[in-house]
Structure formats: structure tokens, C-alpha cells
Amino acid sequence: WDNGSSDLVSRLSYHGLDGISGELFERVDSPWGIFLKGNIGIGRFNTGNMNDEDWGLRPPYVSVPTAYVNTISGQANGRFTYYTADAGYNFLRGSTYKVGGFMGWSYYGQKSDSIGCVQIAAPKSDPCLAPSDRRIIGSQDTDWNALRIGLSAETMLLDRWRVSADVAYLPWTDFHGRDNHLLRQFTSFADQRGSGGGGVQVEAVLS
């Protein structure tokens, strides 16, 4: 966040949050080319790390003014849910293929705990935790919502094999996060909000 100015004050960066999930998928096609499709999934992860960077820290957050601090923490108890819901129309149709455009909505929610805390940028600053101390120091709760506009294609490779693919552009996204700090003298949280960003989602299925 920026404390109401253009100066960068604090930044959290997450890396390697690899997880496994289960997913349900459904698609319904009408004789007139209109289709509805969607998926919903849930998963977990216990890998990865988080860098917490801070600039221009002053008491009471540190004992003496510090220009830059960067700590690293592990991730545990990670869980996530997601869904997409789309409606579209197949403008190209044949006996073994179909191509259509669609519009829909996407959601992704994630929660995880940060464990341990090692100072990696300012060794003379206040200590964080010993490398062997694996207590939970904080948590992050994140929700993404996004509009989807894209193309969906499907074709039969053989009598029993089918391949399908979706490419969706996200022209608008909404983000809300809450970062909980548990290691400080007084536990606190910081809300993060943002909207207007864009992105791309790609999915391919062989069945």
C-alpha cells in the first residue's frame, strides 16, 4: 500500500504456491448453437514462500529507523476455491467440430498461513525469528472476481477422442485481500483493494 501517496511502503510477494485440486465441469449445448458451461474446483497447498518488503520503517515498528527490510516466510494450511460460468453461441458448427464465442464470470479465492520469518535484507535491523522457529506469524485471505470474454473450440480427433480449448480475456478484474499480522506486539490487519486490471485464462481438455 501507499499511505495515500505514490511512495511504495509495503509489498507482499508470493512464490511457488503449487497445489492440487478436484474439479467438476458441465456443458450444455442447444440445437440452436447456444451453450452454457462452467466449472467449480477446490484444492489445497502447503508449499511456497512469501517475501514481506517494507520501506522507511520507523518506531514503533522497529527500534531505529530502517530504510529497507525484506523477510521471507514459508506457506502452510493453504486452500483455494474457484469457479467459472459462461454463456455463448457456436458460430461455426460441423459434425466433428464447433467454435463459439462466450461471455462469463470467474472467481478465485485463496487463504494461507505464513510460517517462520527470516530477515534477508537488513541483518542489523530488529530480528524476526530464528530459522528453526516455525510458528504462524500471519495469514492472507484473497478474493479475485473477473469478467470473461473469449472463444471456445472443440473437435473430435478420433471416434472416441475429443479435444477442447478455451481462451478468455479478462477486461476487468476486482481484487480484495486481507493481510493479518500476528507476530507484532498488537495483532493487526491490512485490507487491500484494487480493480481495473486485466488478464488471460487458457484451458485445454483431452477426453
mmCIF file of C-alpha atoms in Angstrom:
data_model
loop_
_atom_site.group_PDB
_atom_site.id
_atom_site.type_symbol
_atom_site.label_atom_id
_atom_site.label_comp_id
_atom_site.label_asym_id
_atom_site.label_seq_id
_atom_site.Cartn_x
_atom_site.Cartn_y
_atom_site.Cartn_z
ATOM 1 C CA TRP A 1 0.000 0.000 0.000
ATOM 2 C CA ASP A 2 0.994 3.636 -0.398
ATOM 3 C CA ASN A 3 -0.370 5.565 2.635
ATOM 4 C CA GLY A 4 -2.265 7.883 0.286
ATOM 5 C CA SER A 5 0.846 8.869 -1.684
ATOM 6 C CA SER A 6 2.739 7.471 -4.655
ATOM 7 C CA ASP A 7 5.515 6.093 -2.435
ATOM 8 C CA LEU A 8 5.788 2.316 -2.077
ATOM 9 C CA VAL A 9 5.649 1.462 1.633
ATOM 10 C CA SER A 10 4.987 -2.277 1.878
ATOM 11 C CA ARG A 11 4.750 -5.194 -0.559
ATOM 12 C CA LEU A 12 3.928 -8.904 -0.186
ATOM 13 C CA SER A 13 5.165 -11.258 -2.937
ATOM 14 C CA TYR A 14 4.138 -14.926 -3.059
ATOM 15 C CA HIS A 15 6.131 -17.602 -4.930
ATOM 16 C CA GLY A 16 5.671 -21.301 -5.727
ATOM 17 C CA LEU A 17 2.180 -21.837 -4.312
ATOM 18 C CA ASP A 18 1.740 -25.159 -6.119
ATOM 19 C CA GLY A 19 -1.370 -27.126 -5.155
ATOM 20 C CA ILE A 20 -3.676 -29.929 -6.205
ATOM 21 C CA SER A 21 -7.416 -29.624 -6.737
ATOM 22 C CA GLY A 22 -10.545 -31.540 -7.678
ATOM 23 C CA GLU A 23 -12.928 -30.067 -10.224
ATOM 24 C CA LEU A 24 -16.445 -30.550 -11.594
ATOM 25 C CA PHE A 25 -17.268 -29.407 -15.138
ATOM 26 C CA GLU A 26 -20.551 -29.166 -17.040
ATOM 27 C CA ARG A 27 -21.517 -28.018 -20.542
ATOM 28 C CA VAL A 28 -24.963 -27.936 -22.138
ATOM 29 C CA ASP A 29 -25.444 -27.300 -25.885
ATOM 30 C CA SER A 30 -28.778 -26.468 -27.527
ATOM 31 C CA PRO A 31 -29.779 -27.372 -31.108
ATOM 32 C CA TRP A 32 -29.675 -23.651 -31.960
ATOM 33 C CA GLY A 33 -25.978 -23.178 -31.110
ATOM 34 C CA ILE A 34 -26.434 -21.572 -27.701
ATOM 35 C CA PHE A 35 -24.375 -23.179 -24.917
ATOM 36 C CA LEU A 36 -23.872 -22.875 -21.176
ATOM 37 C CA LYS A 37 -20.765 -24.133 -19.420
ATOM 38 C CA GLY A 38 -18.952 -23.820 -16.131
ATOM 39 C CA ASN A 39 -16.654 -25.441 -13.605
ATOM 40 C CA ILE A 40 -16.047 -25.381 -9.883
ATOM 41 C CA GLY A 41 -12.958 -26.579 -8.021
ATOM 42 C CA ILE A 42 -11.403 -26.781 -4.595
ATOM 43 C CA GLY A 43 -7.812 -27.525 -3.596
ATOM 44 C CA ARG A 44 -5.003 -27.262 -1.065
ATOM 45 C CA PHE A 45 -1.309 -26.368 -0.962
ATOM 46 C CA ASN A 46 1.463 -26.437 1.645
ATOM 47 C CA THR A 47 4.394 -25.185 -0.428
ATOM 48 C CA GLY A 48 5.861 -21.860 -1.434
ATOM 49 C CA ASN A 49 7.101 -18.776 0.350
ATOM 50 C CA MET A 50 6.267 -15.134 0.916
ATOM 51 C CA ASN A 51 8.536 -12.078 0.860
ATOM 52 C CA ASP A 52 7.448 -9.147 3.026
ATOM 53 C CA GLU A 53 9.214 -5.943 1.966
ATOM 54 C CA ASP A 54 8.956 -2.646 3.863
ATOM 55 C CA TRP A 55 10.449 0.769 3.128
ATOM 56 C CA GLY A 56 11.148 3.622 5.525
ATOM 57 C CA LEU A 57 10.183 1.862 8.754
ATOM 58 C CA ARG A 58 10.146 3.921 11.928
ATOM 59 C CA PRO A 59 9.345 3.197 15.601
ATOM 60 C CA PRO A 60 7.212 1.549 16.947
ATOM 61 C CA TYR A 61 7.574 -0.982 14.071
ATOM 62 C CA VAL A 62 11.380 -1.045 14.505
ATOM 63 C CA SER A 63 13.660 0.153 17.287
ATOM 64 C CA VAL A 64 15.578 2.510 14.967
ATOM 65 C CA PRO A 65 14.607 3.997 11.550
ATOM 66 C CA THR A 66 15.352 1.449 8.778
ATOM 67 C CA ALA A 67 15.378 2.215 5.044
ATOM 68 C CA TYR A 68 14.539 -1.288 3.741
ATOM 69 C CA VAL A 69 13.538 -4.625 5.265
ATOM 70 C CA ASN A 70 12.846 -7.921 3.462
ATOM 71 C CA THR A 71 11.771 -11.055 5.326
ATOM 72 C CA ILE A 72 10.924 -14.495 3.950
ATOM 73 C CA SER A 73 8.311 -16.901 5.349
ATOM 74 C CA GLY A 74 7.014 -20.307 4.346
ATOM 75 C CA GLN A 75 3.419 -21.158 3.478
ATOM 76 C CA ALA A 76 1.124 -23.694 5.157
ATOM 77 C CA ASN A 77 -2.574 -24.558 5.509
ATOM 78 C CA GLY A 78 -3.195 -23.205 2.002
ATOM 79 C CA ARG A 79 -6.617 -23.725 0.461
ATOM 80 C CA PHE A 80 -8.346 -22.300 -2.592
ATOM 81 C CA THR A 81 -11.671 -22.402 -4.418
ATOM 82 C CA TYR A 82 -12.620 -21.234 -7.902
ATOM 83 C CA TYR A 83 -15.419 -21.288 -10.449
ATOM 84 C CA THR A 84 -16.276 -20.023 -13.919
ATOM 85 C CA ALA A 85 -19.703 -19.619 -15.513
ATOM 86 C CA ASP A 86 -20.120 -18.796 -19.222
ATOM 87 C CA ALA A 87 -22.878 -18.409 -21.825
ATOM 88 C CA GLY A 88 -22.115 -18.389 -25.530
ATOM 89 C CA TYR A 89 -23.044 -19.141 -29.126
ATOM 90 C CA ASN A 90 -21.390 -21.522 -31.624
ATOM 91 C CA PHE A 91 -20.978 -19.528 -34.842
ATOM 92 C CA LEU A 92 -19.178 -22.436 -36.568
ATOM 93 C CA ARG A 93 -20.642 -25.947 -36.356
ATOM 94 C CA GLY A 94 -19.916 -29.221 -38.084
ATOM 95 C CA SER A 95 -20.302 -32.943 -37.446
ATOM 96 C CA THR A 96 -16.883 -33.155 -35.761
ATOM 97 C CA TYR A 97 -16.207 -29.603 -34.561
ATOM 98 C CA LYS A 98 -17.696 -26.404 -33.125
ATOM 99 C CA VAL A 99 -16.314 -22.933 -32.428
ATOM 100 C CA GLY A 100 -18.097 -20.290 -30.397
ATOM 101 C CA GLY A 101 -17.758 -17.061 -28.519
ATOM 102 C CA PHE A 102 -18.799 -16.621 -24.898
ATOM 103 C CA MET A 103 -19.066 -14.171 -22.030
ATOM 104 C CA GLY A 104 -18.960 -15.107 -18.362
ATOM 105 C CA TRP A 105 -17.613 -14.620 -14.868
ATOM 106 C CA SER A 106 -14.621 -16.010 -13.000
ATOM 107 C CA TYR A 107 -13.882 -16.226 -9.271
ATOM 108 C CA TYR A 108 -10.770 -17.340 -7.389
ATOM 109 C CA GLY A 109 -10.382 -17.315 -3.598
ATOM 110 C CA GLN A 110 -7.284 -18.270 -1.607
ATOM 111 C CA LYS A 111 -6.306 -18.459 2.060
ATOM 112 C CA SER A 112 -2.956 -19.423 3.575
ATOM 113 C CA ASP A 113 -0.837 -19.017 6.698
ATOM 114 C CA SER A 114 2.705 -17.638 6.753
ATOM 115 C CA ILE A 115 5.100 -19.634 8.953
ATOM 116 C CA GLY A 116 8.527 -18.632 10.200
ATOM 117 C CA CYS A 117 10.252 -15.335 9.480
ATOM 118 C CA VAL A 118 13.890 -14.781 8.483
ATOM 119 C CA GLN A 119 15.410 -11.352 7.766
ATOM 120 C CA ILE A 120 17.294 -11.468 4.437
ATOM 121 C CA ALA A 121 17.973 -7.804 3.588
ATOM 122 C CA ALA A 122 18.926 -5.849 6.715
ATOM 123 C CA PRO A 123 20.921 -8.088 9.075
ATOM 124 C CA LYS A 124 21.448 -5.228 11.554
ATOM 125 C CA SER A 125 17.741 -4.494 11.859
ATOM 126 C CA ASP A 126 15.468 -5.942 14.529
ATOM 127 C CA PRO A 127 15.489 -9.771 14.425
ATOM 128 C CA CYS A 128 12.457 -11.557 13.036
ATOM 129 C CA LEU A 129 12.549 -15.226 14.144
ATOM 130 C CA ALA A 130 15.198 -17.892 14.380
ATOM 131 C CA PRO A 131 15.336 -20.098 11.249
ATOM 132 C CA SER A 132 14.105 -23.084 13.285
ATOM 133 C CA ASP A 133 11.071 -21.180 14.673
ATOM 134 C CA ARG A 134 8.101 -22.291 12.530
ATOM 135 C CA ARG A 135 5.226 -20.582 14.313
ATOM 136 C CA ILE A 136 2.423 -18.937 12.323
ATOM 137 C CA ILE A 137 3.163 -15.215 12.019
ATOM 138 C CA GLY A 138 0.272 -14.145 9.789
ATOM 139 C CA SER A 139 -2.282 -15.102 7.167
ATOM 140 C CA GLN A 140 -3.604 -13.865 3.851
ATOM 141 C CA ASP A 141 -7.204 -14.048 2.562
ATOM 142 C CA THR A 142 -7.583 -13.133 -1.117
ATOM 143 C CA ASP A 143 -10.567 -12.954 -3.498
ATOM 144 C CA TRP A 144 -10.483 -12.255 -7.239
ATOM 145 C CA ASN A 145 -13.536 -11.632 -9.450
ATOM 146 C CA ALA A 146 -13.274 -11.063 -13.190
ATOM 147 C CA LEU A 147 -15.345 -10.659 -16.343
ATOM 148 C CA ARG A 148 -14.528 -13.203 -19.090
ATOM 149 C CA ILE A 149 -14.829 -12.737 -22.873
ATOM 150 C CA GLY A 150 -13.439 -15.493 -25.054
ATOM 151 C CA LEU A 151 -13.543 -18.257 -27.641
ATOM 152 C CA SER A 152 -14.312 -21.945 -27.140
ATOM 153 C CA ALA A 153 -13.412 -24.656 -29.661
ATOM 154 C CA GLU A 154 -13.936 -28.419 -29.732
ATOM 155 C CA THR A 155 -13.125 -31.156 -32.246
ATOM 156 C CA MET A 156 -13.106 -34.937 -32.475
ATOM 157 C CA LEU A 157 -9.649 -36.381 -33.116
ATOM 158 C CA LEU A 158 -10.852 -39.994 -33.437
ATOM 159 C CA ASP A 159 -14.121 -41.808 -32.791
ATOM 160 C CA ARG A 160 -13.535 -41.815 -29.033
ATOM 161 C CA TRP A 161 -11.117 -38.918 -28.516
ATOM 162 C CA ARG A 162 -12.079 -35.259 -28.231
ATOM 163 C CA VAL A 163 -10.014 -32.126 -27.588
ATOM 164 C CA SER A 164 -11.443 -28.798 -26.458
ATOM 165 C CA ALA A 165 -9.871 -25.457 -25.580
ATOM 166 C CA ASP A 166 -10.970 -22.116 -24.132
ATOM 167 C CA VAL A 167 -9.136 -18.805 -24.346
ATOM 168 C CA ALA A 168 -10.630 -15.961 -22.303
ATOM 169 C CA TYR A 169 -9.589 -12.333 -21.993
ATOM 170 C CA LEU A 170 -10.319 -10.623 -18.663
ATOM 171 C CA PRO A 171 -11.003 -6.945 -19.478
ATOM 172 C CA TRP A 172 -11.844 -6.072 -15.861
ATOM 173 C CA THR A 173 -10.922 -7.621 -12.514
ATOM 174 C CA ASP A 174 -11.709 -6.853 -8.884
ATOM 175 C CA PHE A 175 -9.355 -7.796 -6.053
ATOM 176 C CA HIS A 176 -9.877 -7.822 -2.297
ATOM 177 C CA GLY A 177 -7.346 -9.121 0.195
ATOM 178 C CA ARG A 178 -6.789 -9.057 3.936
ATOM 179 C CA ASP A 179 -3.290 -9.468 5.379
ATOM 180 C CA ASN A 180 -3.317 -10.450 9.070
ATOM 181 C CA HIS A 181 -0.230 -9.682 11.175
ATOM 182 C CA LEU A 182 0.061 -11.928 14.244
ATOM 183 C CA LEU A 183 3.703 -11.511 15.309
ATOM 184 C CA ARG A 184 3.547 -7.844 16.246
ATOM 185 C CA GLN A 185 3.053 -6.519 19.760
ATOM 186 C CA PHE A 186 -0.533 -5.699 18.790
ATOM 187 C CA THR A 187 -2.113 -8.023 16.194
ATOM 188 C CA SER A 188 -3.457 -6.105 13.222
ATOM 189 C CA PHE A 189 -4.683 -6.481 9.662
ATOM 190 C CA ALA A 190 -4.416 -4.508 6.429
ATOM 191 C CA ASP A 191 -7.091 -4.532 3.730
ATOM 192 C CA GLN A 192 -6.020 -4.478 0.079
ATOM 193 C CA ARG A 193 -8.343 -3.500 -2.760
ATOM 194 C CA GLY A 194 -7.924 -2.974 -6.459
ATOM 195 C CA SER A 195 -9.939 -3.061 -9.681
ATOM 196 C CA GLY A 196 -9.488 -2.484 -13.374
ATOM 197 C CA GLY A 197 -6.639 -4.908 -14.066
ATOM 198 C CA GLY A 198 -6.706 -7.353 -16.970
ATOM 199 C CA GLY A 199 -5.522 -10.867 -17.701
ATOM 200 C CA VAL A 200 -5.857 -14.038 -19.770
ATOM 201 C CA GLN A 201 -7.130 -17.524 -18.875
ATOM 202 C CA VAL A 202 -6.391 -20.605 -21.006
ATOM 203 C CA GLU A 203 -7.763 -24.135 -20.587
ATOM 204 C CA ALA A 204 -7.360 -27.285 -22.695
ATOM 205 C CA VAL A 205 -9.033 -30.679 -22.143
ATOM 206 C CA LEU A 206 -8.405 -34.045 -23.787
ATOM 207 C CA SER A 207 -11.207 -36.563 -23.197
#
